[in-house]
Coordinates of C-alpha atoms and ligand atoms in Angstrom, one line a residue:
M1 CA 60.2 92.5 105.1
A2 CA 56.3 92.0 104.7
T3 CA 54.9 89.9 102.1
A4 CA 53.5 91.7 99.8
S5 CA 49.7 91.1 99.2
A6 CA 47.3 90.6 95.4
A7 CA 46.5 92.8 93.1
Q8 CA 43.3 92.8 93.7
S9 CA 44.3 94.1 97.0
V10 CA 44.9 97.3 95.5
P11 CA 41.5 100.0 96.2
S12 CA 40.1 100.5 93.4
V13 CA 38.0 103.9 92.2
A14 CA 34.4 103.5 92.1
G15 CA 32.8 102.0 88.9
L16 CA 29.9 100.7 87.1
P17 CA 28.9 96.7 86.9
L18 CA 30.8 95.1 83.5
V19 CA 32.9 98.3 82.0
G20 CA 33.9 99.8 85.3
N21 CA 35.4 103.7 85.1
L22 CA 35.4 102.6 81.1
L23 CA 32.8 106.1 81.0
Q24 CA 34.3 108.0 83.3
F25 CA 37.7 107.9 81.0
R26 CA 36.0 109.1 78.7
R27 CA 34.3 111.7 79.8
D28 CA 36.7 113.4 81.9
R29 CA 40.4 111.8 82.9
L30 CA 41.9 114.3 84.8
A31 CA 39.3 114.0 87.2
L32 CA 39.7 110.3 86.9
Q33 CA 43.4 110.4 87.9
D34 CA 43.0 112.6 90.7
E35 CA 40.5 110.2 92.5
A36 CA 43.0 107.6 91.8
G37 CA 45.7 109.7 93.6
R38 CA 43.2 110.2 96.4
I39 CA 42.8 106.7 97.2
G40 CA 46.5 106.3 96.9
P41 CA 50.0 106.3 96.2
I42 CA 48.4 102.9 94.4
A43 CA 45.2 102.5 92.7
R44 CA 42.8 100.5 90.2
V45 CA 40.7 101.9 87.9
Q46 CA 38.9 99.0 85.6
M47 CA 38.4 99.7 82.0
A48 CA 36.5 97.3 81.2
H49 CA 37.5 94.0 82.6
V50 CA 41.0 95.1 82.0
P51 CA 42.8 96.7 85.3
V52 CA 44.7 100.0 85.4
Y53 CA 47.2 100.4 88.3
V54 CA 47.9 104.2 88.1
I55 CA 50.6 105.7 90.3
S56 CA 50.4 108.3 92.3
D57 CA 53.3 108.6 94.2
A58 CA 57.1 109.8 93.9
D59 CA 58.4 106.8 95.6
L60 CA 56.9 104.4 94.0
A61 CA 56.6 106.5 90.1
H62 CA 60.9 105.4 90.6
R63 CA 60.6 102.5 91.5
V64 CA 58.9 102.0 88.3
L65 CA 59.8 103.8 86.2
V66 CA 64.4 104.4 87.3
T67 CA 65.2 101.1 90.0
D68 CA 62.7 98.1 88.6
A69 CA 63.0 99.6 84.8
D70 CA 63.7 96.3 83.9
A71 CA 60.6 94.9 84.8
F72 CA 58.3 96.7 82.8
R73 CA 58.0 98.1 79.3
K74 CA 55.5 100.4 77.3
S75 CA 52.3 99.7 77.4
P76 CA 50.3 98.8 74.4
A77 CA 48.5 102.1 75.5
T78 CA 50.9 103.7 73.2
R79 CA 50.9 101.7 70.1
F80 CA 48.1 104.4 69.0
L81 CA 50.8 106.7 67.9
E82 CA 52.9 103.9 65.6
P83 CA 51.1 104.4 62.6
V84 CA 53.6 107.4 62.1
M85 CA 56.3 106.7 64.6
G86 CA 57.3 103.2 63.9
D87 CA 59.8 101.9 65.9
G88 CA 61.2 104.5 66.4
L89 CA 63.0 105.2 70.3
L90 CA 59.2 106.5 72.1
L91 CA 57.5 102.5 71.7
A92 CA 60.4 100.7 71.0
D93 CA 61.7 98.1 73.9
G94 CA 65.3 95.8 75.4
E95 CA 67.5 96.0 72.9
H96 CA 66.3 97.5 70.0
H97 CA 65.6 100.3 72.6
K98 CA 68.9 100.5 74.4
R99 CA 70.5 100.6 71.2
H100 CA 68.8 103.3 69.3
R101 CA 68.6 105.3 72.8
K102 CA 72.9 105.0 72.4
L103 CA 72.6 105.9 68.4
L104 CA 70.9 109.1 69.1
A105 CA 72.3 110.3 72.1
P106 CA 74.9 112.3 69.9
A107 CA 72.8 114.5 68.7
F108 CA 71.7 116.0 71.8
A109 CA 75.4 116.9 73.2
P110 CA 75.3 119.4 74.9
R111 CA 77.5 121.5 71.8
R112 CA 75.1 120.3 69.7
L113 CA 72.5 122.3 71.6
A114 CA 74.0 125.0 71.8
A115 CA 74.0 124.9 68.3
Y116 CA 70.1 124.7 67.6
G117 CA 70.1 127.8 70.1
E118 CA 70.8 130.5 67.0
T119 CA 67.3 128.4 64.8
M120 CA 65.6 129.1 68.5
V121 CA 66.2 132.5 68.9
A122 CA 65.5 132.8 64.7
E123 CA 62.3 131.7 64.3
T124 CA 60.9 133.3 68.2
Q125 CA 61.8 136.2 65.9
A126 CA 60.1 135.7 62.7
Q127 CA 57.2 134.7 65.0
L128 CA 57.3 137.5 66.6
A129 CA 57.3 139.2 63.2
M130 CA 54.1 138.2 62.0
W131 CA 52.2 139.5 65.2
S132 CA 50.6 142.9 65.4
S133 CA 49.7 145.8 68.5
G134 CA 46.2 144.5 69.5
Q135 CA 46.2 141.5 67.3
R136 CA 44.8 138.1 68.3
I137 CA 45.9 135.3 67.3
E138 CA 44.8 131.4 68.5
L139 CA 48.6 131.1 70.7
A140 CA 48.0 127.1 71.3
E141 CA 48.7 127.2 67.1
Q142 CA 51.4 129.7 67.1
M143 CA 53.3 127.5 69.1
L144 CA 53.1 124.7 67.8
E145 CA 53.3 126.3 64.3
M146 CA 57.1 128.0 66.2
T147 CA 58.3 125.1 67.5
L148 CA 58.0 122.8 64.9
A149 CA 59.9 125.0 62.6
I150 CA 62.1 125.1 65.3
A151 CA 61.9 121.0 65.0
G152 CA 61.8 120.4 61.3
R153 CA 65.3 122.9 61.1
A154 CA 67.4 121.5 63.7
M155 CA 66.5 118.6 62.0
F156 CA 66.7 118.8 59.0
G157 CA 69.0 121.8 58.2
T158 CA 68.6 124.8 57.1
D159 CA 68.8 124.5 53.6
V160 CA 65.2 122.6 53.8
R161 CA 63.0 125.2 53.8
R162 CA 60.6 124.1 52.1
D163 CA 60.3 120.3 52.6
A164 CA 60.5 121.6 56.1
K165 CA 57.2 123.1 55.4
R166 CA 55.6 120.0 54.3
V167 CA 56.2 118.0 57.1
A168 CA 54.6 119.9 59.1
E169 CA 51.7 119.9 56.7
G170 CA 51.8 116.2 57.2
L171 CA 52.3 115.7 60.9
E172 CA 50.1 118.6 61.3
L173 CA 47.4 115.8 58.9
G174 CA 48.8 112.8 60.7
M175 CA 48.5 114.5 64.7
R176 CA 44.8 115.9 63.7
A177 CA 44.0 111.5 62.8
L178 CA 45.5 110.2 66.0
M179 CA 44.1 112.0 68.1
E180 CA 40.7 111.6 66.8
N181 CA 41.0 108.4 67.1
Q182 CA 42.2 108.5 70.1
R183 CA 38.9 110.8 71.1
S184 CA 36.6 107.7 69.4
P185 CA 35.2 106.0 71.5
V186 CA 34.9 102.8 69.7
R187 CA 38.9 101.8 68.5
L188 CA 39.2 99.7 64.7
G189 CA 42.4 99.0 63.5
Y190 CA 44.4 101.4 60.9
E191 CA 43.7 99.0 57.8
W192 CA 39.6 99.8 58.5
P193 CA 39.5 102.2 55.6
L194 CA 37.7 104.7 58.1
P195 CA 38.0 108.6 56.8
R196 CA 40.3 109.5 59.7
H197 CA 42.4 106.5 58.5
L198 CA 42.3 107.8 55.1
R199 CA 43.2 110.7 56.6
L200 CA 46.7 109.3 58.8
R201 CA 47.2 107.5 55.4
R202 CA 47.5 110.3 53.2
A203 CA 50.1 112.3 56.0
I204 CA 52.4 109.4 56.3
K205 CA 51.9 109.1 52.1
I206 CA 53.4 113.4 52.6
L207 CA 55.9 112.5 55.3
D208 CA 57.5 109.1 54.0
E209 CA 57.5 111.1 50.6
V210 CA 60.1 113.9 51.7
V211 CA 61.9 112.1 54.8
Y212 CA 63.1 109.4 52.2
R213 CA 64.0 111.9 49.6
L214 CA 66.5 114.1 52.5
I215 CA 67.6 110.4 53.8
R216 CA 68.9 109.4 50.3
E217 CA 70.2 113.2 49.6
G218 CA 71.8 112.7 53.1
R219 CA 73.6 109.5 52.1
A220 CA 74.4 110.6 49.0
R221 CA 76.5 113.6 50.2
G222 CA 77.3 111.1 53.3
T223 CA 78.6 114.7 55.7
D224 CA 77.9 115.4 59.2
S225 CA 76.5 119.2 58.3
G226 CA 75.1 119.7 62.5
D227 CA 70.7 118.5 61.6
V228 CA 70.2 115.3 63.3
L229 CA 69.1 113.6 60.2
S230 CA 73.0 113.8 58.9
I231 CA 74.1 112.4 63.1
L232 CA 72.1 109.6 62.6
L233 CA 72.8 108.9 59.3
L234 CA 76.1 108.7 60.5
A235 CA 76.2 107.2 63.4
R236 CA 77.1 103.3 63.9
D237 CA 78.3 100.6 66.3
E238 CA 79.2 97.1 65.8
Q239 CA 76.2 96.6 64.4
G240 CA 75.9 98.9 61.5
A241 CA 74.8 101.4 60.6
L242 CA 70.9 101.9 61.3
T243 CA 68.6 100.9 58.2
D244 CA 66.4 104.0 55.6
A245 CA 63.1 103.0 57.8
Q246 CA 64.8 102.4 61.5
V247 CA 66.3 106.5 60.0
R248 CA 62.8 107.2 59.3
D249 CA 60.6 106.4 62.3
E250 CA 63.3 108.4 64.5
V251 CA 63.2 111.4 62.2
M252 CA 60.0 111.5 63.0
T253 CA 59.5 110.0 66.4
L254 CA 61.7 113.0 67.0
L255 CA 59.3 115.4 65.6
L256 CA 56.3 114.5 67.0
A257 CA 57.6 113.7 70.4
G258 CA 59.6 117.0 70.2
H259 CA 57.5 120.2 68.8
E260 CA 53.8 119.4 69.9
T261 CA 54.8 118.7 74.6
T262 CA 57.0 122.5 74.1
A263 CA 54.7 124.3 72.6
N264 CA 52.0 123.1 75.0
A265 CA 54.8 124.3 77.3
L266 CA 55.0 127.4 76.4
T267 CA 51.3 128.3 75.9
W268 CA 50.3 127.3 79.4
T269 CA 53.5 129.4 80.6
W270 CA 51.8 132.3 78.5
Y271 CA 47.8 131.6 80.7
E272 CA 50.4 131.7 84.2
L273 CA 52.1 134.5 83.0
A274 CA 48.9 136.5 81.7
R275 CA 46.9 136.2 85.0
H276 CA 50.1 137.0 87.2
P277 CA 51.7 140.2 87.1
N278 CA 54.0 140.4 89.1
V279 CA 55.5 137.3 88.1
L280 CA 55.2 139.1 84.2
A281 CA 56.7 141.8 85.9
R282 CA 60.0 140.7 87.2
L283 CA 60.2 138.0 84.6
Q284 CA 60.5 141.5 82.7
A285 CA 62.9 143.2 84.3
E286 CA 64.7 139.8 84.2
V287 CA 64.5 139.5 80.8
D288 CA 65.2 143.5 79.9
A289 CA 68.0 143.4 81.6
A290 CA 69.6 140.4 80.0
G291 CA 70.1 141.8 77.0
E292 CA 70.8 139.8 73.4
I293 CA 69.3 136.4 74.3
H294 CA 71.5 133.2 73.6
A295 CA 72.3 130.3 74.6
D296 CA 75.5 131.1 76.3
M297 CA 73.8 133.8 78.6
L298 CA 70.9 131.5 79.6
A299 CA 72.3 131.8 83.6
T300 CA 71.6 135.1 83.9
M301 CA 68.0 134.3 83.8
P302 CA 67.1 131.8 87.2
Y303 CA 64.2 133.8 86.8
N304 CA 62.7 132.6 83.5
L305 CA 63.5 129.5 83.7
A306 CA 62.2 128.8 86.9
C307 CA 58.3 130.3 85.3
I308 CA 58.7 127.2 82.6
E309 CA 60.2 124.6 85.0
E310 CA 57.0 125.8 87.6
T311 CA 54.4 125.0 84.1
L312 CA 55.8 121.7 84.1
R313 CA 54.9 121.3 87.2
L314 CA 51.1 122.8 87.2
H315 CA 50.0 121.7 83.1
P316 CA 53.2 118.9 82.8
P317 CA 52.4 118.6 79.1
A318 CA 53.3 114.7 79.6
Y319 CA 50.7 114.3 81.8
L320 CA 51.1 110.1 82.5
V321 CA 53.2 107.5 81.2
D322 CA 52.7 104.3 80.8
R323 CA 53.9 100.9 81.2
E324 CA 53.8 96.7 81.3
A325 CA 54.8 94.7 83.9
T326 CA 56.5 92.3 82.1
R327 CA 57.1 89.8 85.1
A328 CA 55.5 89.3 88.3
I329 CA 56.5 92.5 90.2
E330 CA 55.9 93.6 94.3
V331 CA 54.8 97.3 93.4
G332 CA 53.4 99.3 96.5
G333 CA 53.2 96.5 98.8
H334 CA 50.9 94.5 95.9
M335 CA 52.3 91.7 93.8
L336 CA 51.3 92.6 90.3
P337 CA 51.2 89.7 88.1
P338 CA 53.4 89.5 84.2
G339 CA 51.3 91.7 81.8
A340 CA 49.3 94.4 84.5
L341 CA 49.1 98.0 83.1
L342 CA 50.3 101.2 84.8
A343 CA 50.1 105.1 84.9
V344 CA 52.6 106.7 86.7
S345 CA 50.5 109.7 87.3
I346 CA 53.2 112.7 86.2
R347 CA 50.4 115.7 87.3
G348 CA 49.0 113.6 89.7
I349 CA 52.7 113.7 91.5
H350 CA 53.2 116.9 90.8
L351 CA 49.9 118.6 92.6
R352 CA 50.6 116.3 96.1
S353 CA 50.5 118.8 98.7
D354 CA 52.6 117.3 101.2
Y355 CA 55.4 117.9 98.1
Y356 CA 54.5 121.5 97.5
A357 CA 53.1 123.8 99.7
D358 CA 49.4 125.0 98.1
P359 CA 49.9 123.1 94.4
H360 CA 47.2 124.5 92.6
A361 CA 49.4 128.0 93.0
F362 CA 51.5 129.4 90.8
R363 CA 54.6 130.2 92.2
P364 CA 58.4 130.2 90.0
E365 CA 60.2 130.8 93.1
R366 CA 59.7 127.5 94.0
F367 CA 62.5 126.5 91.1
L368 CA 65.1 129.1 91.9
P369 CA 67.8 127.2 92.8
E370 CA 67.6 127.0 96.6
A371 CA 64.0 126.1 96.8
K372 CA 65.2 123.1 94.1
K373 CA 67.9 121.9 96.3
A374 CA 66.1 121.9 99.1
R375 CA 63.2 119.2 97.5
P376 CA 63.8 115.4 96.8
R377 CA 64.5 115.9 93.0
H378 CA 61.9 113.1 92.1
H379 CA 59.1 114.9 93.3
Y380 CA 59.3 116.4 89.8
L381 CA 59.0 114.7 86.7
P382 CA 57.9 116.0 83.7
F383 CA 60.5 114.7 81.6
G384 CA 60.0 111.1 83.2
A385 CA 62.3 109.8 85.0
G386 CA 65.2 105.9 84.2
P387 CA 66.5 104.9 80.8
R388 CA 63.3 106.4 78.7
V389 CA 63.5 109.6 80.6
C390 CA 62.8 112.4 77.5
I391 CA 65.9 111.9 75.1
G392 CA 64.8 115.9 74.4
S393 CA 64.5 117.5 77.7
H394 CA 68.5 119.8 77.3
F395 CA 66.8 120.6 74.1
A396 CA 62.7 120.9 75.0
L397 CA 64.2 123.1 78.0
L398 CA 66.9 125.0 76.6
E399 CA 64.2 126.3 73.5
A400 CA 61.0 127.1 75.7
Q401 CA 63.8 128.8 78.1
L402 CA 65.2 131.3 74.5
A403 CA 61.6 131.3 72.8
L404 CA 60.4 132.6 76.0
A405 CA 63.1 135.4 76.7
T406 CA 63.1 136.3 73.4
M407 CA 59.0 136.7 73.6
V408 CA 59.0 138.8 76.5
Q409 CA 61.5 141.0 75.3
R410 CA 58.9 141.9 72.6
V411 CA 55.2 141.4 73.7
Q412 CA 53.5 140.9 75.9
L413 CA 50.2 138.6 76.0
R414 CA 46.5 138.8 77.1
V415 CA 44.4 135.5 77.4
P416 CA 41.0 134.2 79.1
V417 CA 40.8 134.4 82.6
H418 CA 40.0 130.4 82.6
V419 CA 41.2 127.9 80.3
D420 CA 40.8 123.8 80.9
A421 CA 43.5 121.0 80.1
E422 CA 42.2 118.9 77.5
P423 CA 44.2 115.7 77.7
V424 CA 44.9 114.5 74.3
I425 CA 48.1 112.9 73.1
T426 CA 49.5 115.9 74.9
L427 CA 48.1 118.0 78.1
R428 CA 47.1 120.8 75.0
P429 CA 44.4 124.4 76.3
R430 CA 41.3 122.8 75.6
G431 CA 39.3 124.6 72.7
G432 CA 43.2 127.0 72.0
M433 CA 44.3 129.7 73.6
P434 CA 43.1 132.6 72.1
A435 CA 45.6 136.1 73.1
T436 CA 46.1 139.4 71.8
V437 CA 49.2 140.3 71.3
V438 CA 50.6 144.4 73.3
L439 CA 53.9 145.0 71.7
R440 CA 56.4 146.5 73.9
A441 CA 58.7 149.4 73.3
L442 CA 61.7 148.2 72.0
R443 CA 65.0 148.3 74.4
Ligands
HEM1 C1 58.4 120.1 77.7 C2 58.8 119.5 76.6 C3 58.5 117.7 76.5 C4 58.2 117.3 77.3 C5 57.5 117.6 78.7 C6 58.9 115.7 77.1 C7 58.0 115.0 78.0 C8 59.0 113.4 78.1 C9 58.6 112.1 78.6 C10 57.6 112.4 80.4 C11 59.1 110.7 78.2 C12 59.0 110.0 78.6 C13 58.0 108.4 78.5 C14 58.0 107.4 79.1 O1 58.7 107.3 79.9 O2 57.2 106.4 78.8 C15 59.9 111.6 76.7 C16 60.4 110.8 76.9 C17 61.0 111.0 75.4 N1 60.9 112.4 74.4 FE1 59.9 113.7 75.4 N2 59.0 115.6 76.6 C18 59.4 117.1 75.9 C19 60.7 117.5 74.4 C20 60.7 116.8 73.6 C21 61.3 117.1 72.9 C22 62.2 118.5 72.1 C23 62.2 115.4 72.3 C24 63.1 115.7 70.7 C25 63.6 116.3 70.4 C26 61.3 114.8 73.2 C27 62.1 113.6 72.3 C28 61.2 112.7 73.4 C29 61.9 110.5 72.8 C30 62.4 110.1 71.6 C31 61.4 110.2 74.0 C32 61.9 108.8 73.9 C33 62.7 108.1 75.5 C34 62.9 106.9 75.4 O3 62.3 106.3 75.7 O4 63.6 106.3 75.5 N3 61.1 115.3 73.7 N4 59.9 112.8 77.1

């Protein structure tokens, strides 16, 4: 076997003395990611004195996320989410992560998901009921509102709508504060009394008040009412039950990780549908023929799923995942030291022309069953891979399919010709997605 060369030999993106690629990163991190991908399967970018190794190759990504997963943990780069998510699954590592992953799994079992399906359709219909023909809407915001309503109901059950609304307020406030922090050129610890940090504390106070009260009420009831919270409260293993603080962190993590990603997926799907009338026409024909939309009939709408999957390829909401090496590890022929930071570029992999012909073109046909079978599975990873693969991927795909089909039956949306992607926490449309509603005749 060839010996691995030192980490210093990883080809690097040209940068400035001292700051390296930091200014490029601040200006346009997607362009920097693209540049790293052009350099090779693994490329180094310098965040001042700290090197980050960008992986833009499906085989190497598989090594990092799956085969050698035990040599990595989440990177400190994700820690900015900690004030809201605490030690929840997304940020947890090691034994803690393993234990919590097992305890959370039953909440995402297939029979649970089917039950959330009704909520997904009902909340989409509720959103549609607010739209009239010719109305101008901010689609990205509307999708956020809808997916949060769905996540809130799945999380807390149907009888706590007012609380879910308060949680939505807190999350929105918290997310904005986290994003301001992520965007700011100066990062100070959250203990500094900056206005954005104070807003974040206010948001967390709102969220904690509601969530801890719901936890107390759930504990007093002690029954499984079908929602995620009651499942978490009843979950047991040899170490016993989760503490209130642990349940709080998991609920917050699921709410935050679960709603913005799916909202962006739906927003970008509409963007692409509006730009591709032939695709929209084929999708309309499929969903119109399907009749009433519910979880059991999704197999009859393969093109609906293909439109969503192709959108997740072109506009992956989680455009990269970060890791930190816990020991020296060989990646792509280079020996990386313990503590090395890696960024697996999901978007970079999805846009490779040797994996996908004409990779920037929107072609849902790529995701029809036969075409999917013909492609190596690891060339597509919108939900990551390995032991940390998205726990909500089935929930998200179910929600996106039910919501899209329900919307396509009722409306058509006109959106601007071109909208840029803005990588903040997820890949969202820069400046939002203004849209005009055209109601379709009821059939
Ligand atoms: C289109 C929608 C979604 C996308 C694109 C997405 C993407 C991802 C990705 C790429 C990861 C892996 C992160 C890593 O490896 O570091 C992840 C993890 C996670 N996702 Fe999702 N996600 C989506 C929806 C959801 C939903 C609906 C939920 C919950 C209801 C959820 C909850 C989580 C959690 C808790 C983790 C952490 C899993 C772990 O580390 O074990 N996600 N997601």
